[in-house]
PDB file of C-alpha atoms in Angstrom:
ATOM      1  CA  MET A   1      79.877 232.680 121.173  1.00 51.00           C
ATOM      2  CA  ASN A   2      79.078 232.886 124.797  1.00 64.00           C
ATOM      3  CA  ASP A   3      81.731 230.928 126.854  1.00 73.00           C
ATOM      4  CA  PRO A   4      79.536 229.316 129.734  1.00 74.00           C
ATOM      5  CA  SER A   5      82.373 229.194 132.274  1.00 81.00           C
ATOM      6  CA  ARG A   6      82.763 232.764 131.813  1.00 91.00           C
ATOM      7  CA  LEU A   7      79.129 233.409 132.506  1.00 93.00           C
ATOM      8  CA  ALA A   8      79.424 231.103 135.835  1.00 94.00           C
ATOM      9  CA  LEU A   9      82.724 233.242 136.685  1.00 95.00           C
ATOM     10  CA  ILE A  10      80.419 236.418 136.505  1.00 95.00           C
ATOM     11  CA  ARG A  11      77.726 234.818 138.359  1.00 95.00           C
ATOM     12  CA  LEU A  12      80.313 233.718 140.966  1.00 96.00           C
ATOM     13  CA  LEU A  13      81.592 237.197 141.181  1.00 96.00           C
ATOM     14  CA  GLN A  14      77.691 238.527 141.841  1.00 96.00           C
ATOM     15  CA  LEU A  15      77.210 235.841 144.659  1.00 96.00           C
ATOM     16  CA  ALA A  16      80.726 236.788 146.266  1.00 95.00           C
ATOM     17  CA  SER A  17      79.965 240.546 145.851  1.00 94.00           C
ATOM     18  CA  PRO A  18      79.814 242.887 148.821  1.00 91.00           C
ATOM     19  CA  ALA A  19      76.698 244.281 146.733  1.00 92.00           C
ATOM     20  CA  LEU A  20      74.988 240.920 147.479  1.00 95.00           C
ATOM     21  CA  PRO A  21      71.901 242.511 149.333  1.00 95.00           C
ATOM     22  CA  VAL A  22      71.869 240.090 152.688  1.00 95.00           C
ATOM     23  CA  GLY A  23      73.241 242.720 155.018  1.00 95.00           C
ATOM     24  CA  ALA A  24      76.554 240.644 155.837  1.00 94.00           C
ATOM     25  CA  TYR A  25      78.222 243.718 156.455  1.00 93.00           C
ATOM     26  CA  THR A  26      76.186 244.450 159.792  1.00 95.00           C
ATOM     27  CA  TYR A  27      77.978 241.260 161.299  1.00 94.00           C
ATOM     28  CA  SER A  28      81.108 240.422 162.809  1.00 96.00           C
ATOM     29  CA  GLN A  29      80.605 237.210 164.548  1.00 95.00           C
ATOM     30  CA  GLY A  30      81.824 237.981 167.642  1.00 95.00           C
ATOM     31  CA  LEU A  31      85.026 239.749 166.398  1.00 97.00           C
ATOM     32  CA  GLU A  32      83.672 243.118 167.743  1.00 96.00           C
ATOM     33  CA  TRP A  33      83.513 241.535 171.449  1.00 95.00           C
ATOM     34  CA  ALA A  34      87.069 239.990 170.461  1.00 96.00           C
ATOM     35  CA  VAL A  35      88.309 243.809 170.355  1.00 96.00           C
ATOM     36  CA  GLU A  36      86.566 244.743 173.093  1.00 94.00           C
ATOM     37  CA  SER A  37      87.998 242.172 175.506  1.00 94.00           C
ATOM     38  CA  GLY A  38      91.595 243.048 174.264  1.00 95.00           C
ATOM     39  CA  ARG A  39      91.892 239.545 172.243  1.00 95.00           C
ATOM     40  CA  ILE A  40      92.185 241.531 169.040  1.00 97.00           C
ATOM     41  CA  ARG A  41      94.472 244.751 169.114  1.00 97.00           C
ATOM     42  CA  ASP A  42      96.520 245.352 165.889  1.00 97.00           C
ATOM     43  CA  GLU A  43      96.852 243.625 162.655  1.00 98.00           C
ATOM     44  CA  ALA A  44      98.592 240.749 163.407  1.00 98.00           C
ATOM     45  CA  SER A  45      96.151 239.700 166.371  1.00 98.00           C
ATOM     46  CA  ALA A  46      93.242 240.459 163.763  1.00 98.00           C
ATOM     47  CA  GLY A  47      95.193 238.313 161.137  1.00 98.00           C
ATOM     48  CA  ARG A  48      95.565 235.241 163.763  1.00 98.00           C
ATOM     49  CA  TRP A  49      91.821 235.645 164.872  1.00 97.00           C
ATOM     50  CA  ILE A  50      90.387 235.462 161.229  1.00 98.00           C
ATOM     51  CA  GLY A  51      93.052 233.001 159.743  1.00 98.00           C
ATOM     52  CA  ASP A  52      92.254 230.465 162.511  1.00 97.00           C
ATOM     53  CA  LEU A  53      88.550 230.907 162.644  1.00 97.00           C
ATOM     54  CA  MET A  54      88.676 230.307 158.679  1.00 98.00           C
ATOM     55  CA  ALA A  55      90.938 227.226 159.196  1.00 97.00           C
ATOM     56  CA  PHE A  56      89.371 225.423 162.458  1.00 95.00           C
ATOM     57  CA  ALA A  57      85.741 226.194 161.984  1.00 95.00           C
ATOM     58  CA  ILE A  58      84.446 228.170 158.706  1.00 97.00           C
ATOM     59  CA  GLY A  59      86.755 225.594 156.822  1.00 98.00           C
ATOM     60  CA  ARG A  60      86.118 222.484 158.482  1.00 98.00           C
ATOM     61  CA  PHE A  61      82.086 223.106 158.902  1.00 98.00           C
ATOM     62  CA  GLU A  62      80.648 225.697 156.793  1.00 98.00           C
ATOM     63  CA  ALA A  63      82.659 225.396 153.767  1.00 98.00           C
ATOM     64  CA  PRO A  64      82.243 221.440 153.418  1.00 98.00           C
ATOM     65  CA  LEU A  65      78.717 221.961 153.969  1.00 98.00           C
ATOM     66  CA  VAL A  66      77.973 224.415 150.901  1.00 98.00           C
ATOM     67  CA  ALA A  67      80.448 221.956 148.964  1.00 98.00           C
ATOM     68  CA  LEU A  68      77.836 218.961 150.097  1.00 98.00           C
ATOM     69  CA  LEU A  69      74.739 221.266 149.407  1.00 98.00           C
ATOM     70  CA  MET A  70      75.627 221.917 146.067  1.00 98.00           C
ATOM     71  CA  HIS A  71      75.975 218.323 145.194  1.00 98.00           C
ATOM     72  CA  ARG A  72      72.412 217.906 146.786  1.00 98.00           C
ATOM     73  CA  TRP A  73      70.766 220.647 145.193  1.00 98.00           C
ATOM     74  CA  VAL A  74      72.073 219.177 141.958  1.00 98.00           C
ATOM     75  CA  GLU A  75      70.526 215.728 142.379  1.00 97.00           C
ATOM     76  CA  ASP A  76      67.468 217.476 143.893  1.00 97.00           C
ATOM     77  CA  GLU A  77      67.743 215.582 147.095  1.00 98.00           C
ATOM     78  CA  VAL A  78      65.233 217.641 148.863  1.00 97.00           C
ATOM     79  CA  VAL A  79      65.530 215.557 151.931  1.00 98.00           C
ATOM     80  CA  GLU A  80      68.884 215.975 152.148  1.00 98.00           C
ATOM     81  CA  ILE A  81      69.068 219.670 151.767  1.00 98.00           C
ATOM     82  CA  LYS A  82      66.289 219.927 154.538  1.00 98.00           C
ATOM     83  CA  ARG A  83      68.607 218.104 157.064  1.00 98.00           C
ATOM     84  CA  LEU A  84      71.949 219.774 156.084  1.00 98.00           C
ATOM     85  CA  ASN A  85      69.645 223.344 156.718  1.00 98.00           C
ATOM     86  CA  GLY A  86      68.705 222.140 159.849  1.00 98.00           C
ATOM     87  CA  ASP A  87      72.019 220.648 160.887  1.00 97.00           C
ATOM     88  CA  PHE A  88      73.580 223.855 160.219  1.00 98.00           C
ATOM     89  CA  LEU A  89      71.035 225.931 162.229  1.00 98.00           C
ATOM     90  CA  ALA A  90      71.475 223.735 165.054  1.00 97.00           C
ATOM     91  CA  SER A  91      75.356 224.354 165.078  1.00 96.00           C
ATOM     92  CA  ARG A  92      74.766 227.780 165.785  1.00 95.00           C
ATOM     93  CA  GLU A  93      76.537 228.556 169.336  1.00 93.00           C
ATOM     94  CA  SER A  94      74.930 231.907 170.025  1.00 95.00           C
ATOM     95  CA  ALA A  95      71.292 233.183 169.234  1.00 94.00           C
ATOM     96  CA  GLU A  96      73.145 236.084 167.296  1.00 96.00           C
ATOM     97  CA  LEU A  97      74.787 233.800 165.283  1.00 96.00           C
ATOM     98  CA  ARG A  98      71.624 231.723 164.425  1.00 97.00           C
ATOM     99  CA  ALA A  99      69.377 234.766 164.078  1.00 97.00           C
ATOM    100  CA  GLU A 100      72.257 236.033 161.565  1.00 97.00           C
ATOM    101  CA  THR A 101      72.462 232.958 159.122  1.00 98.00           C
ATOM    102  CA  VAL A 102      68.145 232.838 159.456  1.00 98.00           C
ATOM    103  CA  GLN A 103      67.956 236.424 158.328  1.00 98.00           C
ATOM    104  CA  MET A 104      70.765 236.436 155.639  1.00 98.00           C
ATOM    105  CA  GLY A 105      69.172 233.478 154.204  1.00 98.00           C
ATOM    106  CA  PHE A 106      65.827 235.206 154.208  1.00 97.00           C
ATOM    107  CA  SER A 107      67.113 237.915 152.350  1.00 97.00           C
ATOM    108  CA  LEU A 108      68.771 235.703 149.853  1.00 97.00           C
ATOM    109  CA  ASN A 109      65.486 233.745 149.306  1.00 96.00           C
ATOM    110  CA  ARG A 110      63.753 237.037 148.747  1.00 95.00           C
ATOM    111  CA  LEU A 111      66.330 238.166 146.443  1.00 95.00           C
ATOM    112  CA  LEU A 112      65.551 235.091 144.356  1.00 93.00           C
ATOM    113  CA  ALA A 113      62.006 236.363 143.776  1.00 89.00           C
ATOM    114  CA  ASP A 114      63.733 239.704 142.440  1.00 94.00           C
ATOM    115  CA  LEU A 115      65.977 238.036 140.141  1.00 92.00           C
ATOM    116  CA  ALA A 116      63.340 236.611 138.363  1.00 89.00           C
ATOM    117  CA  ASP A 117      65.554 233.789 136.794  1.00 94.00           C
ATOM    118  CA  PRO A 118      64.051 231.100 135.389  1.00 95.00           C
ATOM    119  CA  ALA A 119      67.293 228.764 135.967  1.00 95.00           C
ATOM    120  CA  LEU A 120      66.372 229.528 140.028  1.00 97.00           C
ATOM    121  CA  ALA A 121      62.881 228.193 139.886  1.00 96.00           C
ATOM    122  CA  THR A 122      63.649 224.978 141.315  1.00 96.00           C
ATOM    123  CA  VAL A 123      65.693 226.391 144.169  1.00 97.00           C
ATOM    124  CA  ARG A 124      62.834 229.066 145.134  1.00 96.00           C
ATOM    125  CA  GLU A 125      60.039 226.286 145.122  1.00 96.00           C
ATOM    126  CA  ARG A 126      62.312 224.108 147.383  1.00 97.00           C
ATOM    127  CA  LEU A 127      63.206 226.879 149.700  1.00 97.00           C
ATOM    128  CA  ALA A 128      59.618 228.099 149.994  1.00 95.00           C
ATOM    129  CA  ASP A 129      58.874 224.581 151.540  1.00 91.00           C
ATOM    130  CA  MET A 130      61.343 225.667 154.652  1.00 96.00           C
ATOM    131  CA  PRO A 131      60.248 227.701 157.669  1.00 95.00           C
ATOM    132  CA  GLU A 132      63.725 228.863 158.330  1.00 98.00           C
ATOM    133  CA  ILE A 133      66.720 228.825 155.638  1.00 98.00           C
ATOM    134  CA  ALA A 134      70.358 229.063 156.542  1.00 98.00           C
ATOM    135  CA  PHE A 135      72.093 231.294 154.298  1.00 98.00           C
ATOM    136  CA  PRO A 136      74.687 228.360 153.173  1.00 98.00           C
ATOM    137  CA  THR A 137      71.661 226.662 152.101  1.00 98.00           C
ATOM    138  CA  ALA A 138      70.253 229.564 149.820  1.00 98.00           C
ATOM    139  CA  TRP A 139      73.719 230.241 148.660  1.00 98.00           C
ATOM    140  CA  SER A 140      74.503 227.175 147.637  1.00 98.00           C
ATOM    141  CA  GLY A 141      71.238 226.444 145.569  1.00 98.00           C
ATOM    142  CA  ILE A 142      72.253 229.418 143.844  1.00 98.00           C
ATOM    143  CA  ALA A 143      75.508 228.246 143.024  1.00 98.00           C
ATOM    144  CA  ALA A 144      74.385 225.237 141.728  1.00 98.00           C
ATOM    145  CA  ALA A 145      71.808 226.270 139.977  1.00 97.00           C
ATOM    146  CA  TRP A 146      73.927 228.923 137.964  1.00 97.00           C
ATOM    147  CA  LYS A 147      76.595 225.739 137.206  1.00 96.00           C
ATOM    148  CA  ILE A 148      79.232 226.987 139.391  1.00 97.00           C
ATOM    149  CA  ALA A 149      82.235 224.394 140.137  1.00 97.00           C
ATOM    150  CA  PRO A 150      82.043 223.429 143.774  1.00 97.00           C
ATOM    151  CA  GLY A 151      85.868 223.998 144.239  1.00 97.00           C
ATOM    152  CA  ASP A 152      85.173 227.669 143.062  1.00 98.00           C
ATOM    153  CA  ALA A 153      82.133 228.201 144.640  1.00 98.00           C
ATOM    154  CA  VAL A 154      83.908 227.019 148.264  1.00 98.00           C
ATOM    155  CA  ALA A 155      86.714 229.288 147.555  1.00 98.00           C
ATOM    156  CA  ALA A 156      84.484 232.287 146.696  1.00 98.00           C
ATOM    157  CA  TYR A 157      82.632 231.433 150.031  1.00 98.00           C
ATOM    158  CA  LEU A 158      85.330 231.570 152.084  1.00 98.00           C
ATOM    159  CA  TRP A 159      87.103 234.524 150.429  1.00 98.00           C
ATOM    160  CA  THR A 160      83.446 236.269 150.884  1.00 97.00           C
ATOM    161  CA  TRP A 161      83.534 235.514 154.856  1.00 98.00           C
ATOM    162  CA  ALA A 162      87.026 236.363 155.187  1.00 98.00           C
ATOM    163  CA  GLU A 163      86.847 239.695 153.477  1.00 97.00           C
ATOM    164  CA  ASN A 164      83.746 240.675 155.994  1.00 97.00           C
ATOM    165  CA  GLN A 165      85.650 239.975 158.917  1.00 98.00           C
ATOM    166  CA  VAL A 166      88.513 242.316 157.652  1.00 98.00           C
ATOM    167  CA  MET A 167      85.946 244.849 156.987  1.00 97.00           C
ATOM    168  CA  ALA A 168      84.805 244.320 160.720  1.00 97.00           C
ATOM    169  CA  ALA A 169      88.044 244.542 161.969  1.00 97.00           C
ATOM    170  CA  LEU A 170      88.940 247.906 159.934  1.00 97.00           C
ATOM    171  CA  LYS A 171      85.939 249.690 161.847  1.00 96.00           C
ATOM    172  CA  ALA A 172      86.108 247.920 165.129  1.00 96.00           C
ATOM    173  CA  VAL A 173      90.106 247.790 165.994  1.00 97.00           C
ATOM    174  CA  PRO A 174      90.422 249.977 163.887  1.00 96.00           C
ATOM    175  CA  LEU A 175      92.747 249.385 161.128  1.00 97.00           C
ATOM    176  CA  GLY A 176      93.872 251.463 158.090  1.00 97.00           C
ATOM    177  CA  GLN A 177      92.983 250.282 154.638  1.00 97.00           C
ATOM    178  CA  ALA A 178      96.685 249.172 153.782  1.00 98.00           C
ATOM    179  CA  ALA A 179      96.703 246.984 156.710  1.00 98.00           C
ATOM    180  CA  GLY A 180      93.153 245.575 155.250  1.00 98.00           C
ATOM    181  CA  GLN A 181      94.724 244.854 151.959  1.00 98.00           C
ATOM    182  CA  ARG A 182      97.534 242.775 153.821  1.00 98.00           C
ATOM    183  CA  LEU A 183      95.331 240.874 155.780  1.00 98.00           C
ATOM    184  CA  LEU A 184      93.156 240.141 152.565  1.00 98.00           C
ATOM    185  CA  ALA A 185      96.392 239.081 150.857  1.00 98.00           C
ATOM    186  CA  GLU A 186      97.514 236.729 153.603  1.00 98.00           C
ATOM    187  CA  LEU A 187      94.171 235.270 153.910  1.00 98.00           C
ATOM    188  CA  GLY A 188      93.617 234.887 150.477  1.00 98.00           C
ATOM    189  CA  ARG A 189      96.935 232.638 150.139  1.00 98.00           C
ATOM    190  CA  GLN A 190      95.166 230.618 152.721  1.00 98.00           C
ATOM    191  CA  VAL A 191      91.874 229.881 150.826  1.00 98.00           C
ATOM    192  CA  PRO A 192      92.909 227.480 148.301  1.00 98.00           C
ATOM    193  CA  ALA A 193      94.561 224.961 150.474  1.00 98.00           C
ATOM    194  CA  ILE A 194      91.243 225.423 153.065  1.00 98.00           C
ATOM    195  CA  ALA A 195      88.896 224.939 150.259  1.00 98.00           C
ATOM    196  CA  GLU A 196      90.916 221.865 148.899  1.00 98.00           C
ATOM    197  CA  THR A 197      90.518 220.697 152.253  1.00 97.00           C
ATOM    198  CA  ALA A 198      86.887 221.477 152.516  1.00 98.00           C
ATOM    199  CA  LEU A 199      86.302 219.771 149.484  1.00 98.00           C
ATOM    200  CA  ALA A 200      87.459 216.459 150.581  1.00 97.00           C
ATOM    201  CA  LEU A 201      86.692 216.292 153.948  1.00 98.00           C
ATOM    202  CA  PRO A 202      83.565 213.471 154.966  1.00 97.00           C
ATOM    203  CA  GLU A 203      81.171 214.701 156.996  1.00 97.00           C
ATOM    204  CA  ASN A 204      81.414 212.703 160.128  1.00 97.00           C
ATOM    205  CA  GLN A 205      84.955 214.706 160.141  1.00 97.00           C
ATOM    206  CA  TRP A 206      83.087 217.835 160.324  1.00 97.00           C
ATOM    207  CA  SER A 207      83.907 220.066 163.279  1.00 95.00           C
ATOM    208  CA  ASN A 208      83.371 223.614 164.353  1.00 91.00           C
ATOM    209  CA  LEU A 209      84.558 223.509 167.819  1.00 90.00           C
ATOM    210  CA  THR A 210      85.947 227.075 168.571  1.00 91.00           C
ATOM    211  CA  PRO A 211      85.389 227.697 171.998  1.00 91.00           C
ATOM    212  CA  ALA A 212      86.735 231.379 172.153  1.00 89.00           C
ATOM    213  CA  PHE A 213      84.660 232.162 169.357  1.00 91.00           C
ATOM    214  CA  ALA A 214      81.332 231.068 170.687  1.00 91.00           C
ATOM    215  CA  LEU A 215      81.993 232.881 173.737  1.00 92.00           C
ATOM    216  CA  CYS A 216      82.950 236.117 172.091  1.00 92.00           C
ATOM    217  CA  SER A 217      79.676 235.753 170.484  1.00 93.00           C
ATOM    218  CA  ALA A 218      77.358 235.120 173.080  1.00 92.00           C
ATOM    219  CA  ARG A 219      79.134 237.933 175.307  1.00 93.00           C
ATOM    220  CA  HIS A 220      78.919 240.094 172.085  1.00 94.00           C
ATOM    221  CA  GLU A 221      74.799 239.975 172.912  1.00 90.00           C
ATOM    222  CA  THR A 222      75.242 241.815 176.306  1.00 90.00           C
ATOM    223  CA  GLN A 223      78.026 244.542 174.887  1.00 86.00           C
ATOM    224  CA  TYR A 224      77.099 247.717 176.016  1.00 81.00           C
ATOM    225  CA  SER A 225      78.562 249.574 172.865  1.00 84.00           C
ATOM    226  CA  ARG A 226      78.051 248.349 169.368  1.00 87.00           C
ATOM    227  CA  LEU A 227      78.659 248.800 165.571  1.00 92.00           C
ATOM    228  CA  PHE A 228      77.575 245.260 164.522  1.00 93.00           C
ATOM    229  CA  ARG A 229      74.856 242.987 165.229  1.00 90.00           C
ATOM    230  CA  SER A 230      76.789 239.825 165.963  1.00 89.00           C
TER     231      SER A 230
END
């Protein structure tokens, strides 16, 4: 007998996989400038930067947004989905960050058609009406359509973001593979508590106020030598 919860787990692993063809590996979200400016210079400083950003920005804005969007997708509340999509686009502090989420949202939307999964038909239809799609909007729609539990989805979303940041640090600092695994182990330890907070955080308490992150992202736009697109 097929176990629906096991299939949901497999689908979640697919959504969280680095193989998801959205180009996430090409972005550092300002981390490359943080390295250039000396804010990140070794394993310890990379861990502090990524951990603080996950706790105080991603975990308090993007993660609760994903959770709320999943509920809106389940209820097919199109007006609310569009509002939250617009709010996220407006929240991007630099041109690079905005371009990043729009490009990744576009790529994920294109993947919807390639997958040809009947379960995703409604998501494809709703996204077709949006001129610009933020990545969390498309990602949460797929997660909801695949009947992934919101708590699991938010934890996986945080993990995927942290993993991509660590991979960027490995290249930009640079760090060794063992250092990367130590960072992932510590960041992974933090994910459950951050996810739990995100799931319970009311919208009027969301915040992504991280000035150093915003400045690093903006400065990256004019960085002379770059490996990453943001």
